[in-house]
Short mmCIF file of C-alpha atoms in Angstrom, two decimals:
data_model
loop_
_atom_site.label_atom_id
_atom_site.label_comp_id
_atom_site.label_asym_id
_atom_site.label_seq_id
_atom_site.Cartn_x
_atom_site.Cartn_y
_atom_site.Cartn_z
CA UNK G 1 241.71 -56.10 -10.69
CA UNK G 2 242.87 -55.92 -7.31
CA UNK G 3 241.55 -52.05 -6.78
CA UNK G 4 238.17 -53.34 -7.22
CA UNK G 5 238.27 -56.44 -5.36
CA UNK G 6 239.08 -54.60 -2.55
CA UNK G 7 235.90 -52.73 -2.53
CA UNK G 8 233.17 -54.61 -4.17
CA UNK G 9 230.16 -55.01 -2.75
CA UNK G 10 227.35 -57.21 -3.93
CA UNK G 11 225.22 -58.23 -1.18
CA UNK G 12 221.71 -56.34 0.49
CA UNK G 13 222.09 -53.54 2.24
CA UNK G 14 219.26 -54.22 5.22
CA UNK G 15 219.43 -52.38 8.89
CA UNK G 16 222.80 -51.02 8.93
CA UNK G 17 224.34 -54.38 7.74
CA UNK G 18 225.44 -56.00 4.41
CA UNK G 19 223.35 -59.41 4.37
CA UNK G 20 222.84 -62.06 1.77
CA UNK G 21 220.15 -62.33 -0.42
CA UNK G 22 217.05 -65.29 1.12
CA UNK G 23 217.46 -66.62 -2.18
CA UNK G 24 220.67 -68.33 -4.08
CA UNK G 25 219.84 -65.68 -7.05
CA UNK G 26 222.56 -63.90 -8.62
CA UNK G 27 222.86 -61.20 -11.18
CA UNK G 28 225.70 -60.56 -13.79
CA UNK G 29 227.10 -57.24 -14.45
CA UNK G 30 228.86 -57.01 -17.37
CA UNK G 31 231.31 -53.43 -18.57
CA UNK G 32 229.55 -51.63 -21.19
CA UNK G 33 232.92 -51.28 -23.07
CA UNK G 34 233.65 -54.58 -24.32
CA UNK G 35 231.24 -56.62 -22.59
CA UNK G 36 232.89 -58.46 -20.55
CA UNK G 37 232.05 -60.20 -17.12
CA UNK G 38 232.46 -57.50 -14.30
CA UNK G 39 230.80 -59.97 -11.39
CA UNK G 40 228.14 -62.65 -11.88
CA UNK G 41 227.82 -62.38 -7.74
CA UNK G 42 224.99 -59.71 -7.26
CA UNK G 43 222.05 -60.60 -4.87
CA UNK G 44 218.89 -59.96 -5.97
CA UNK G 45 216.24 -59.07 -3.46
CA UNK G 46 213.61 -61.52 -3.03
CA UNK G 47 209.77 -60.74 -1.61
CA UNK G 48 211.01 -61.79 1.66
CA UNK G 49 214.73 -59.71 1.60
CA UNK G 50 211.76 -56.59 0.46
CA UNK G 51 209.43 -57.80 3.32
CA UNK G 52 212.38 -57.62 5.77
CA UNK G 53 213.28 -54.26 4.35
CA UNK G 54 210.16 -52.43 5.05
CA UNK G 55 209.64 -53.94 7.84
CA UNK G 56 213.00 -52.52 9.57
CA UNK G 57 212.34 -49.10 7.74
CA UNK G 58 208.82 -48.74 9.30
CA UNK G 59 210.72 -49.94 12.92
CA UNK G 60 213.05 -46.53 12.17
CA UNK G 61 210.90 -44.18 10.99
CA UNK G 62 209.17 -43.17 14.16
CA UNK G 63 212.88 -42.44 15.71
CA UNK G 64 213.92 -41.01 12.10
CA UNK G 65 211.25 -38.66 12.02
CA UNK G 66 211.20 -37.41 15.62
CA UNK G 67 215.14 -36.70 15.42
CA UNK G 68 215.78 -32.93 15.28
CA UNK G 69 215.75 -31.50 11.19
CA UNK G 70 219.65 -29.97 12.48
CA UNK G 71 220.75 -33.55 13.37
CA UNK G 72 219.27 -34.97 10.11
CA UNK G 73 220.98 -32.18 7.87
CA UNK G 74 224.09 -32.78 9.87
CA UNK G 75 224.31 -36.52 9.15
CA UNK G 76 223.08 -36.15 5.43
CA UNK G 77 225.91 -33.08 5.22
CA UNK G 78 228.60 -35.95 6.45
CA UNK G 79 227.29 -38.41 3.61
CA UNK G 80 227.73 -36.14 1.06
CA UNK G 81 231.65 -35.16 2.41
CA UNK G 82 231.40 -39.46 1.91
CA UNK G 83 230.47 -39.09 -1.47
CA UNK G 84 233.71 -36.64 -2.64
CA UNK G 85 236.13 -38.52 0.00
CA UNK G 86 235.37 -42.12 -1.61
CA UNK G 87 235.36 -40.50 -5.45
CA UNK G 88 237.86 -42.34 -6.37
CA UNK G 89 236.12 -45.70 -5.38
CA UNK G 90 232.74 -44.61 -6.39
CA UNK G 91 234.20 -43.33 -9.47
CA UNK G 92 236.22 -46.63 -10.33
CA UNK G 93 232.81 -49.09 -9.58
CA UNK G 94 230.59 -46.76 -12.23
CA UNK G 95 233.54 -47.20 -14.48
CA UNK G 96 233.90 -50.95 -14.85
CA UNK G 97 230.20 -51.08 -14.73
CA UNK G 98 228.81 -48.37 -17.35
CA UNK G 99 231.63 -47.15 -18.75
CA UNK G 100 231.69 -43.70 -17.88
CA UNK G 101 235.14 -41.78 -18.17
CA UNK G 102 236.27 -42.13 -14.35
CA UNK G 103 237.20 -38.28 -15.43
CA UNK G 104 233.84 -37.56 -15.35
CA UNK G 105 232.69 -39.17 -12.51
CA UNK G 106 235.47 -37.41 -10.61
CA UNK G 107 234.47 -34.20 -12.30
CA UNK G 108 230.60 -33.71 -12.83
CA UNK G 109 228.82 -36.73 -11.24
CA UNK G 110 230.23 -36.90 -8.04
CA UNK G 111 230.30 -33.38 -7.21
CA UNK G 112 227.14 -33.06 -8.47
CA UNK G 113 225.62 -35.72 -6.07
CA UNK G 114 226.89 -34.26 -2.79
CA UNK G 115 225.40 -31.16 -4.10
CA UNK G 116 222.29 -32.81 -4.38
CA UNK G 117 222.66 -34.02 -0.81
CA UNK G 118 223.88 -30.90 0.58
CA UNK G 119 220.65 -29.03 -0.96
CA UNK G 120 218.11 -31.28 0.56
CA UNK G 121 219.73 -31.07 3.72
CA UNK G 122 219.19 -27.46 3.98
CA UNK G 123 215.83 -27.49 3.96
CA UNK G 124 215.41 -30.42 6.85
CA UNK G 125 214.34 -27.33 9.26
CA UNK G 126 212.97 -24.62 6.37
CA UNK G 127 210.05 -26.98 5.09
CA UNK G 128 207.41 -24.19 6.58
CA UNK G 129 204.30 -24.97 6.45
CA UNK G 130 200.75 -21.95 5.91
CA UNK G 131 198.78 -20.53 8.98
CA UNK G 132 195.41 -18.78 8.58
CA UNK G 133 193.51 -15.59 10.56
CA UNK G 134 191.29 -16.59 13.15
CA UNK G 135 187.72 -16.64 11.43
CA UNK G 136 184.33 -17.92 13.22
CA UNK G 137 186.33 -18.75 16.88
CA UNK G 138 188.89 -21.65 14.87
CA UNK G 139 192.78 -20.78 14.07
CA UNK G 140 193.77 -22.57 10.97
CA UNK G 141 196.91 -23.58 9.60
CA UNK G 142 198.66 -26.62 7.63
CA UNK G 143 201.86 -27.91 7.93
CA UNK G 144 203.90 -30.89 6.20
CA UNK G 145 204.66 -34.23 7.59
CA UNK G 146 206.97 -37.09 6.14
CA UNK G 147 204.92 -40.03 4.42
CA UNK G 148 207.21 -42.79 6.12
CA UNK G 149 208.46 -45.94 4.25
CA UNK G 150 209.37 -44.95 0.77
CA UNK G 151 210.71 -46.73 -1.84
CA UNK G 152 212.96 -45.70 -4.95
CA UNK G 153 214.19 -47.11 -8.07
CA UNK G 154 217.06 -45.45 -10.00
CA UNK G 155 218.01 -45.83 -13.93
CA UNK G 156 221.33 -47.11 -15.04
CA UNK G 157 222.43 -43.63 -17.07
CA UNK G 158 223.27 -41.76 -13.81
CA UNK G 159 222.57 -43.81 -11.02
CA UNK G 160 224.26 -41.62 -7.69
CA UNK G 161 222.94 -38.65 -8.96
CA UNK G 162 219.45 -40.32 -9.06
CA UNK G 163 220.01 -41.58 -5.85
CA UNK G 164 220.95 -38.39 -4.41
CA UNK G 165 217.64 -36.54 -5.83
CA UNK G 166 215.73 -39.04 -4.15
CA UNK G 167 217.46 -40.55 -1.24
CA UNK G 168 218.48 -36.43 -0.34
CA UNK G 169 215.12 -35.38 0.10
CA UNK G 170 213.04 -38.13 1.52
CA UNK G 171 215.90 -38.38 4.53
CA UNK G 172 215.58 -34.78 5.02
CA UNK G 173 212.02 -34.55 5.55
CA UNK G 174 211.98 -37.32 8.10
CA UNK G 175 211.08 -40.61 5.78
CA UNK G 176 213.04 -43.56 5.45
CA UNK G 177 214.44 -45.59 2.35
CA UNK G 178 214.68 -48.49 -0.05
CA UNK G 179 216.91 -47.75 -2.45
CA UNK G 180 216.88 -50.07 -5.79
CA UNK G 181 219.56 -49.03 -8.39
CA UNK G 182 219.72 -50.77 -12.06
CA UNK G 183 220.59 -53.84 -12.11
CA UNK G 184 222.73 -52.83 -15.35
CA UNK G 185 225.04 -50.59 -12.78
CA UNK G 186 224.26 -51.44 -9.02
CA UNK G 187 227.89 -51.79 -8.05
CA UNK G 188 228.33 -47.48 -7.10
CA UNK G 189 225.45 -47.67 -5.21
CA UNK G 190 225.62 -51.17 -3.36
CA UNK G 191 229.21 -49.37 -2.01
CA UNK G 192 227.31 -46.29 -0.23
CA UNK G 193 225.90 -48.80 2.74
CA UNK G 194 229.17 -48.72 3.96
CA UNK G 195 229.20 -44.86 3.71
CA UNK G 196 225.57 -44.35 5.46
CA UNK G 197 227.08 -46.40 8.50
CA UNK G 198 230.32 -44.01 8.38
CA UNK G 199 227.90 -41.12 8.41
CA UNK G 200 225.80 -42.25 11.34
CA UNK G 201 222.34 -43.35 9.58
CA UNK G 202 220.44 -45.31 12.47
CA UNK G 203 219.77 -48.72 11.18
CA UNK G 204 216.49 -48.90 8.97
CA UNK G 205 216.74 -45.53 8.11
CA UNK G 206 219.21 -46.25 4.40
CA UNK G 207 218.54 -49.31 3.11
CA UNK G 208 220.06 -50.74 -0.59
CA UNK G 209 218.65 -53.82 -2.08
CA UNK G 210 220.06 -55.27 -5.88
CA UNK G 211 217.61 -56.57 -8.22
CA UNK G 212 216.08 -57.08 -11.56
CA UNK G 213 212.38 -55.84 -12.32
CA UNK G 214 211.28 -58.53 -10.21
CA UNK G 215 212.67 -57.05 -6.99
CA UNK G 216 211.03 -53.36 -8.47
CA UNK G 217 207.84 -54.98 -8.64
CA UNK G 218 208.03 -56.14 -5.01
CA UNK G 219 208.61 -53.02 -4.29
CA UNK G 220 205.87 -51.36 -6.29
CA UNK G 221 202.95 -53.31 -5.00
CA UNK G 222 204.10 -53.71 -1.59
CA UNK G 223 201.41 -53.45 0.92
CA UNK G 224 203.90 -51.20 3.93
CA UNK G 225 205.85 -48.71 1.16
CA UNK G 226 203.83 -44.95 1.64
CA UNK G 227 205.52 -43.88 -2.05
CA UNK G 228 207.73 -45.04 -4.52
CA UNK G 229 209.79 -42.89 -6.77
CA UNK G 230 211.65 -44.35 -10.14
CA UNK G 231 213.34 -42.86 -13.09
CA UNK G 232 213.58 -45.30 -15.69
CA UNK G 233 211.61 -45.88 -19.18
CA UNK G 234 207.92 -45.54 -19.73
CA UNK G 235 206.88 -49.05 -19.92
CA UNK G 236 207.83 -49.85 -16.92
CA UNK G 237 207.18 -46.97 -15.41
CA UNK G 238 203.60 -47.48 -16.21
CA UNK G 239 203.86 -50.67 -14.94
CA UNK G 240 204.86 -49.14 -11.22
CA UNK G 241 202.17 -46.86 -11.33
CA UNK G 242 199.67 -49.42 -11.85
CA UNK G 243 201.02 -51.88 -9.15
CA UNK G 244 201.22 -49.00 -6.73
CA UNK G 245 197.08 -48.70 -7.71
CA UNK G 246 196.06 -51.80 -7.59
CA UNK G 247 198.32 -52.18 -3.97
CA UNK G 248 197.91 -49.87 -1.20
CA UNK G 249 197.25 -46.52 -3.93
CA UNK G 250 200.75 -45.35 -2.62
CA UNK G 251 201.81 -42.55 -4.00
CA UNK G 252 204.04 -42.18 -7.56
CA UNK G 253 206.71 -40.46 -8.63
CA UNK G 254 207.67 -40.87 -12.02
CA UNK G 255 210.40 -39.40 -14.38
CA UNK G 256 210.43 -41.32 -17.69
CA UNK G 257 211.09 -41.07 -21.48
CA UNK G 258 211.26 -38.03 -23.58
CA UNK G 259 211.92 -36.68 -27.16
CA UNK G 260 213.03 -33.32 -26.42
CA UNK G 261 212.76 -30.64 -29.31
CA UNK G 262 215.21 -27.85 -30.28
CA UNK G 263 214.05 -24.66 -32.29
CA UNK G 264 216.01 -23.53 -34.28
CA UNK G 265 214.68 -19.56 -35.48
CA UNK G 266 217.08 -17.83 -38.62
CA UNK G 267 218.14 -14.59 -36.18
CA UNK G 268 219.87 -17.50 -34.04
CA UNK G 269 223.66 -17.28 -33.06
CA UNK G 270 224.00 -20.57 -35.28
CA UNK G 271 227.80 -21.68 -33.31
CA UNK G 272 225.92 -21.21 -30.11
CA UNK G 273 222.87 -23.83 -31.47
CA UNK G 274 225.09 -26.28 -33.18
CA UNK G 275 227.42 -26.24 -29.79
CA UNK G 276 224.34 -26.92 -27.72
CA UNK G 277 222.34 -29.19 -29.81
CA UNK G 278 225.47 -31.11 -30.75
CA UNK G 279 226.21 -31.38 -26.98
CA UNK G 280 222.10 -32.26 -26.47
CA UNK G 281 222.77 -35.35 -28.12
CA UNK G 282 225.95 -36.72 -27.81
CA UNK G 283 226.12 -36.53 -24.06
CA UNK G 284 226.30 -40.40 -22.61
CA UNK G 285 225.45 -41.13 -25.71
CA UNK G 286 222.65 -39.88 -26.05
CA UNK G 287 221.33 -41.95 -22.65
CA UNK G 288 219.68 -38.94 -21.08
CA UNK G 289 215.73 -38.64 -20.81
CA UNK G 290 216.12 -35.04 -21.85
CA UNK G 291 218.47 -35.54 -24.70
CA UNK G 292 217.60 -32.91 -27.18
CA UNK G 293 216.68 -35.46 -30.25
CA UNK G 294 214.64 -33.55 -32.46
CA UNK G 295 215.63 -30.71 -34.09
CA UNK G 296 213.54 -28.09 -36.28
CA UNK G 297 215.41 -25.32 -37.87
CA UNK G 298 213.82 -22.11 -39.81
CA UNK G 299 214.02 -22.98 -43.97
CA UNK G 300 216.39 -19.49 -44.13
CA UNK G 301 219.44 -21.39 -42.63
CA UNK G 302 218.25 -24.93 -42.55
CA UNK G 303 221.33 -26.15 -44.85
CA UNK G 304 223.57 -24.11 -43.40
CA UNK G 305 222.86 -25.07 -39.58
CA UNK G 306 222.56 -28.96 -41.19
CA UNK G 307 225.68 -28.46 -42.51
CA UNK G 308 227.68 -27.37 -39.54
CA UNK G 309 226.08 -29.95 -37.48
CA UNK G 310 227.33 -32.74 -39.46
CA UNK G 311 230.82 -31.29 -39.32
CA UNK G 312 230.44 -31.03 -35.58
CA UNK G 313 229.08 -34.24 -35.62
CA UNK G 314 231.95 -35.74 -37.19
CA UNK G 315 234.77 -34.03 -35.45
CA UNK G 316 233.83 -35.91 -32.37
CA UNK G 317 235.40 -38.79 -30.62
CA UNK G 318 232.61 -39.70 -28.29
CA UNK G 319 234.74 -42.64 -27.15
CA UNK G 320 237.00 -40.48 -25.43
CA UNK G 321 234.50 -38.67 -23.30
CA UNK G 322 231.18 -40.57 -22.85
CA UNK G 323 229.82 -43.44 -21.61
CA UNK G 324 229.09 -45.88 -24.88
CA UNK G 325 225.81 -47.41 -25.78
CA UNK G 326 225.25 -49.40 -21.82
CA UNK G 327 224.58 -53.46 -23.18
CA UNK G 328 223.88 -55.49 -26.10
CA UNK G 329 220.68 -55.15 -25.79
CA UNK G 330 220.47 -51.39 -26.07
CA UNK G 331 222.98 -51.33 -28.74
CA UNK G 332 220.38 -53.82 -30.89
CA UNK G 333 217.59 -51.61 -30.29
CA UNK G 334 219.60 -48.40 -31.63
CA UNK G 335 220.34 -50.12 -34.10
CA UNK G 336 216.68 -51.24 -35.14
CA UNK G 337 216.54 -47.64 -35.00
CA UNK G 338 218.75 -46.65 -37.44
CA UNK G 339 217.97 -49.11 -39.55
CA UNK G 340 213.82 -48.40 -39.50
CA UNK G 341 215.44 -44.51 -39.95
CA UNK G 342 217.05 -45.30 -43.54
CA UNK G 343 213.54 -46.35 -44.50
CA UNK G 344 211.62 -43.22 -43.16
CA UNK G 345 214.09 -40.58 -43.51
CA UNK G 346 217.25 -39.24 -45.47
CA UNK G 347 220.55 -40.58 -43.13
CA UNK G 348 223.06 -37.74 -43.33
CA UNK G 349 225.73 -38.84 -40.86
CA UNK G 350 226.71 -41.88 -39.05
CA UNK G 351 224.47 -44.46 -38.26
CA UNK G 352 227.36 -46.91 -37.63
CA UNK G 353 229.38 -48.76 -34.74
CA UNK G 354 232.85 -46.68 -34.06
CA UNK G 355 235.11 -49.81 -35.42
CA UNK G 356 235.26 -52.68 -32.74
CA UNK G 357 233.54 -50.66 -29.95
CA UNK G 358 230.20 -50.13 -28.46
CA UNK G 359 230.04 -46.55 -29.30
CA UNK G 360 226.97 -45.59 -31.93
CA UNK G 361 228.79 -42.51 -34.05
CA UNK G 362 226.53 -39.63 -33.61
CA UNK G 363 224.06 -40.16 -36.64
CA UNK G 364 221.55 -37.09 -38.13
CA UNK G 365 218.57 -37.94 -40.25
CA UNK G 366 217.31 -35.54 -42.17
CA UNK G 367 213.12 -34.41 -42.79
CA UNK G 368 211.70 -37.67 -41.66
CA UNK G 369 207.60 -37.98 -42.09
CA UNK G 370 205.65 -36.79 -39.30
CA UNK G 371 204.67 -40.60 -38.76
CA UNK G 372 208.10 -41.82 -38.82
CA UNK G 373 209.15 -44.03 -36.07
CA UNK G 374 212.51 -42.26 -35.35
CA UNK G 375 210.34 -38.77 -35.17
CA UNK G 376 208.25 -40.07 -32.56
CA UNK G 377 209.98 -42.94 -30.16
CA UNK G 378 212.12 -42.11 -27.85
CA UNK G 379 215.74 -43.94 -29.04
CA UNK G 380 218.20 -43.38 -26.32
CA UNK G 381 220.90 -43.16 -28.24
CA UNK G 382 223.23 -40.33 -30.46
CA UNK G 383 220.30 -39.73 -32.89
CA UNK G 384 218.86 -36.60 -34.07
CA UNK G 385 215.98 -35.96 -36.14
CA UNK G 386 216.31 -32.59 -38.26
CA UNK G 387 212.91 -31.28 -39.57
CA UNK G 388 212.54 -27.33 -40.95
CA UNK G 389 210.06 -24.72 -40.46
CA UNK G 390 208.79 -21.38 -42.03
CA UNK G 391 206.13 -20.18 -39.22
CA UNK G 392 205.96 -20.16 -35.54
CA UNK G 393 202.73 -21.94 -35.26
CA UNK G 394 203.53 -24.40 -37.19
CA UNK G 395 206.95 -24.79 -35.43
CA UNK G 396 205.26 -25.03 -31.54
CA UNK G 397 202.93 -27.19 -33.26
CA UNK G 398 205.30 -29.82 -34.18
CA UNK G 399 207.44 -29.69 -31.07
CA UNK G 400 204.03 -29.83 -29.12
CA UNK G 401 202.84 -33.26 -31.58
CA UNK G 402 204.71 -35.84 -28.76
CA UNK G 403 203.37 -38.27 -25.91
CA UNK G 404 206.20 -37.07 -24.03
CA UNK G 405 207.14 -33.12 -22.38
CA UNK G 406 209.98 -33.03 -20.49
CA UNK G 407 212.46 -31.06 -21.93
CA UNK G 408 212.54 -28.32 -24.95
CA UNK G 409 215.04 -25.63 -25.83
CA UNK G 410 214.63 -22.37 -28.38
CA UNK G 411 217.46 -20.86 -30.03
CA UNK G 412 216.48 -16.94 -31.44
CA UNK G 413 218.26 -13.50 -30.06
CA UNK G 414 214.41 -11.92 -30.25
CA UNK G 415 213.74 -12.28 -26.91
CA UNK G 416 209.85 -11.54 -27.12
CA UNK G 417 209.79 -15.04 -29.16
CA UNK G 418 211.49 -16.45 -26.76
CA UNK G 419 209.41 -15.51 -23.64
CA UNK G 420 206.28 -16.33 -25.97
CA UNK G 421 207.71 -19.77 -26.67
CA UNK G 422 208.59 -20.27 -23.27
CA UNK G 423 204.88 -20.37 -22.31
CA UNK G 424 203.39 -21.92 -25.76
CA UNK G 425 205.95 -25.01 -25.89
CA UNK G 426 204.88 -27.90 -23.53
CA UNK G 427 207.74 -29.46 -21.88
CA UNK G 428 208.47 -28.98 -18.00
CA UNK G 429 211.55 -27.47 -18.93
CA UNK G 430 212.11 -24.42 -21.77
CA UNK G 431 215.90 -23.52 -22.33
CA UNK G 432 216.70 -20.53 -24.12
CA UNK G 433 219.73 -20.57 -26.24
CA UNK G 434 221.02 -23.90 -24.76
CA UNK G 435 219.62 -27.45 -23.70
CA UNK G 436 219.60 -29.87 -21.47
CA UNK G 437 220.09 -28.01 -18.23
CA UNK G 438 219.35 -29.14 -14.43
CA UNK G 439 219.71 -27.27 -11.73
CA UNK G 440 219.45 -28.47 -8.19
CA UNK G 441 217.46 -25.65 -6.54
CA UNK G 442 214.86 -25.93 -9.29
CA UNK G 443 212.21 -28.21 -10.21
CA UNK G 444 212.57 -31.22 -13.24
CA UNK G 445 210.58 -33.34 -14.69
CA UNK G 446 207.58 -33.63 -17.56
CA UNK G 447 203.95 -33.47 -18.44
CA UNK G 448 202.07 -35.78 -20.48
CA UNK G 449 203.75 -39.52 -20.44
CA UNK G 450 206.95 -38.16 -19.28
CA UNK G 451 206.10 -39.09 -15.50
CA UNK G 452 204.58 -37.42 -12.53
CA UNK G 453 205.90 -35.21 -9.91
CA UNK G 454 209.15 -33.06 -9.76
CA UNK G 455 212.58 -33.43 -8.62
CA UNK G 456 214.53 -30.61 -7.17
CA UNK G 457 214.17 -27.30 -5.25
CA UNK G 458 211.23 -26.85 -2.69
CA UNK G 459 208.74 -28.35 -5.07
CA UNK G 460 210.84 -31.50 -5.09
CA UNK G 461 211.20 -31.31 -1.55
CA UNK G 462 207.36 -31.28 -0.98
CA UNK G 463 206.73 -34.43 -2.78
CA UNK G 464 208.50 -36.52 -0.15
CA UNK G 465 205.49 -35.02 2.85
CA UNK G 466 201.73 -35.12 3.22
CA UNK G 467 200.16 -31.79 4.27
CA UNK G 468 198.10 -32.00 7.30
CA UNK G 469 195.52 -29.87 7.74
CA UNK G 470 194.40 -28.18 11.21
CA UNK G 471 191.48 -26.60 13.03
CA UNK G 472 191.78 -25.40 16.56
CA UNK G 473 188.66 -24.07 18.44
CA UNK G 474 190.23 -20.74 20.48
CA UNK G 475 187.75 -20.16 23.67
CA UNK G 476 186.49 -16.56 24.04
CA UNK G 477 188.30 -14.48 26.00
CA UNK G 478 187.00 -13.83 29.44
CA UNK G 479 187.59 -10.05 31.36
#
């Protein structure tokens, strides 16, 4: 395809320049569609290639960080213009890589990354910090300071708009960056090095590196990196934490797994819950940490919302506007899934490949056991657990029984319940009458194993500084 040999880009990113890899490794990228080979030509980072990286970061960071907070929001502000001008490139790379619609790209993902962008550099001069009265002859007062090399690691679901909640704010406070996207879909992000040059990033300041979890590791337990933030599965993002411990104790941001429950009360507009649940589940195919896979619905209308969901369920032709299932290997494990499912539970709906494809039709089991593996693991896929309820206790008490809080949505038109809910359900996130919602301006992520740290608004903002405390001793004035 001549389109995209004319603006692939496989190689490091490292101090302003594209470089090649230390190493003779290469990594295969293969289109989620049908498989086949996209490039076999993508460096991976070796310890040296990360050694180099941090070490030209840290070189940049004391100019990065003394440059005015104007002429960093100016220069992120140009990046994200980048990001919309070169949509149709960016949009075209994701494509061949995970298969997402290049509609969508175009239409949500892009746009929603230079929004991203645009937000963090806003606050590059508002980041205020607290001041204290006088007390016992010392003025008081704290203010923030960037933590300096940082390092991030993105998932393969959504990887610019991961890149822009991270790479966004750490620039804007003053930090610098090593950016690590999947190695499933590097090929968007690998292009932006030639954007960050366009935009007038000093060298050092934006740096991309490809890589398996090899090159993540280096990263993790690197000796120079101040904090490392990565969205991505629990396993391994356990695995970060505890190299970042046992390293320097840099500090962690994490935003992993979920199984995110719906409620479902009888006095709920039921074409407004189907809509939203339907839409919680189907979305990239169900690839979303916040994908709203269990769903418990009051006994009164149980069949009925059941019922409608299967009929919404099978009126779609996810093919046409999501991503499918991203590799093999993901497809296998959805379908171990589905198949451990049948055992545990009553299948209503799908539960099959679309014919020839690597699309998973949007499957519903029905009352599984509370120790059924499908009710507790998060699948990553179109599958939805449907569970009833008579009691509100019992309800927050099932939504609550999860290693994972991230996301959690309540569907009733009593909004006393719903404010009630909003505090009893544990999830970082409540939605009332919908799911799945992000907003830039506002903080997201989870408690429990669902990570650490938050991602968007000032909150998200904060966890790229350090706040510095200070005393000053005032002399007494003299007359």
């Amino acid at each position: 395809m001549d389109a995209l040999a004319n603006i692939l880009e496989t190689r490091l990113f490292i101090n302003g320049e594209y470089v090649d890899s230390m190493s003779n490794q290469r990594l295969s990228c293969y289109n989620a569609i049908d498989h086949s080979l996209v490039t076999n030509d993508v460096h991976a980072a070796t310890k040296e290639d990360v050694d180099i990286a941090v070490a030209v970061a840290r070189a940049a960071f004391t100019g990065w960080s003394s440059t005015l907070p104007q002429t960093r929001a100016k220069i992120l502000n140009k990046f994200a213009d980048l990001l919309e001008e070169h949509s149709e490139q960016l949009s075209l790379l994701e494509h061949v890589c995970s298969g997402q619609p290049m509609l969508a790209m175009k239409s949500v993902f892009i746009p929603a990354a230079a929004t991203r962008i645009r937000y963090s550099a806003g606050w590059s001069d508002k980041l205020s910090g607290q001041s204290f009265p006088a007390e016992n002859g010392f003025l008081k007062f704290v203010h923030r300071e960037p933590l300096g090399v940082c390092a991030a690691i993105t998932a393969f679901n959504a990887p610019l708009m991961f890149m822009a909640a991270k790479v966004g704010p750490c620039l804007a406070v003053g930090n610098v960056i090593i950016l690590k996207p999947s190695e499933k879909t590097p090929l968007s992000t690998l292009y932006l090095g030639r954007l960050a040059n366009e935009a007038g990033f000093p060298p050092g300041v934006f740096n991309i590196i490809g890589g398996a979890g090899a090159t993540g590791a280096f990263l993790a337990e690197h000796m120079e990196i101040d904090r490392i933030s990565f969205t991505g599965s629990l396993a391994t993002g356990k695995k970060v934490a505890q190299a970042a411990s046992k390293s320097n104790l840099k500090r962690v941001g994490l935003e992993l797994g979920g199984k995110s429950p719906s409620i479902i009360f009888a006095d709920a507009d039921l074409d407004n819950a189907v809509h939203w649940c339907t839409r919680g589940i189907v979305t990239a195919s169900g690839q979303m940490c916040n994908a709203s896979s269990r769903v418990y619905v009051h006994e009164d209308i149980k069949e009925e919302f059941i019922q409608r969901m299967k009929s919404a369920f099978e009126g779609i032709d996810i093919s046409q506007t999501q991503a499918p299932v991203i590799d093999r290997i993901q497809l296998a494990r959805v379908e171990r899934y589905i198949d451990q499912g049948t055992k545990e539970s009553s299948l209503l709906t799908g539960g099959i490949r679309m014919e020839n494809s690597s699309w998973i039709r949007p499957t519903i089991f029905v009352d599984p056991s509370p120790d059924a593996t499908i009710y507790k693991e998060e699948i990553f896929g179109p599958v939805v657990v449907i569970s009833g309820f008579t009691d509100e206790q019992t309800v927050v008490e099932k939504a609550n029984d999860s290693k994972y809080g991230l996301h959690s949505a309540v569907f009733t038109q009593d909004i006393n319940r719903a404010m009630r809910l909003s505090s009893k359900v544990s999830s970082g996130t409540v939605c009332i009458n919908c799911t799945i919602m992000v907003d830039v301006g506002l903080p997201f992520g989870g408690c429990r194993q669902s990570g650490w740290g938050r991602e968007g608004g000032k909150i998200g903002m904060e966890e790229w500084t350090e706040p510095k405390t200070v005393f000053v001793k005032t002399l007494p004035l003299v007359y």
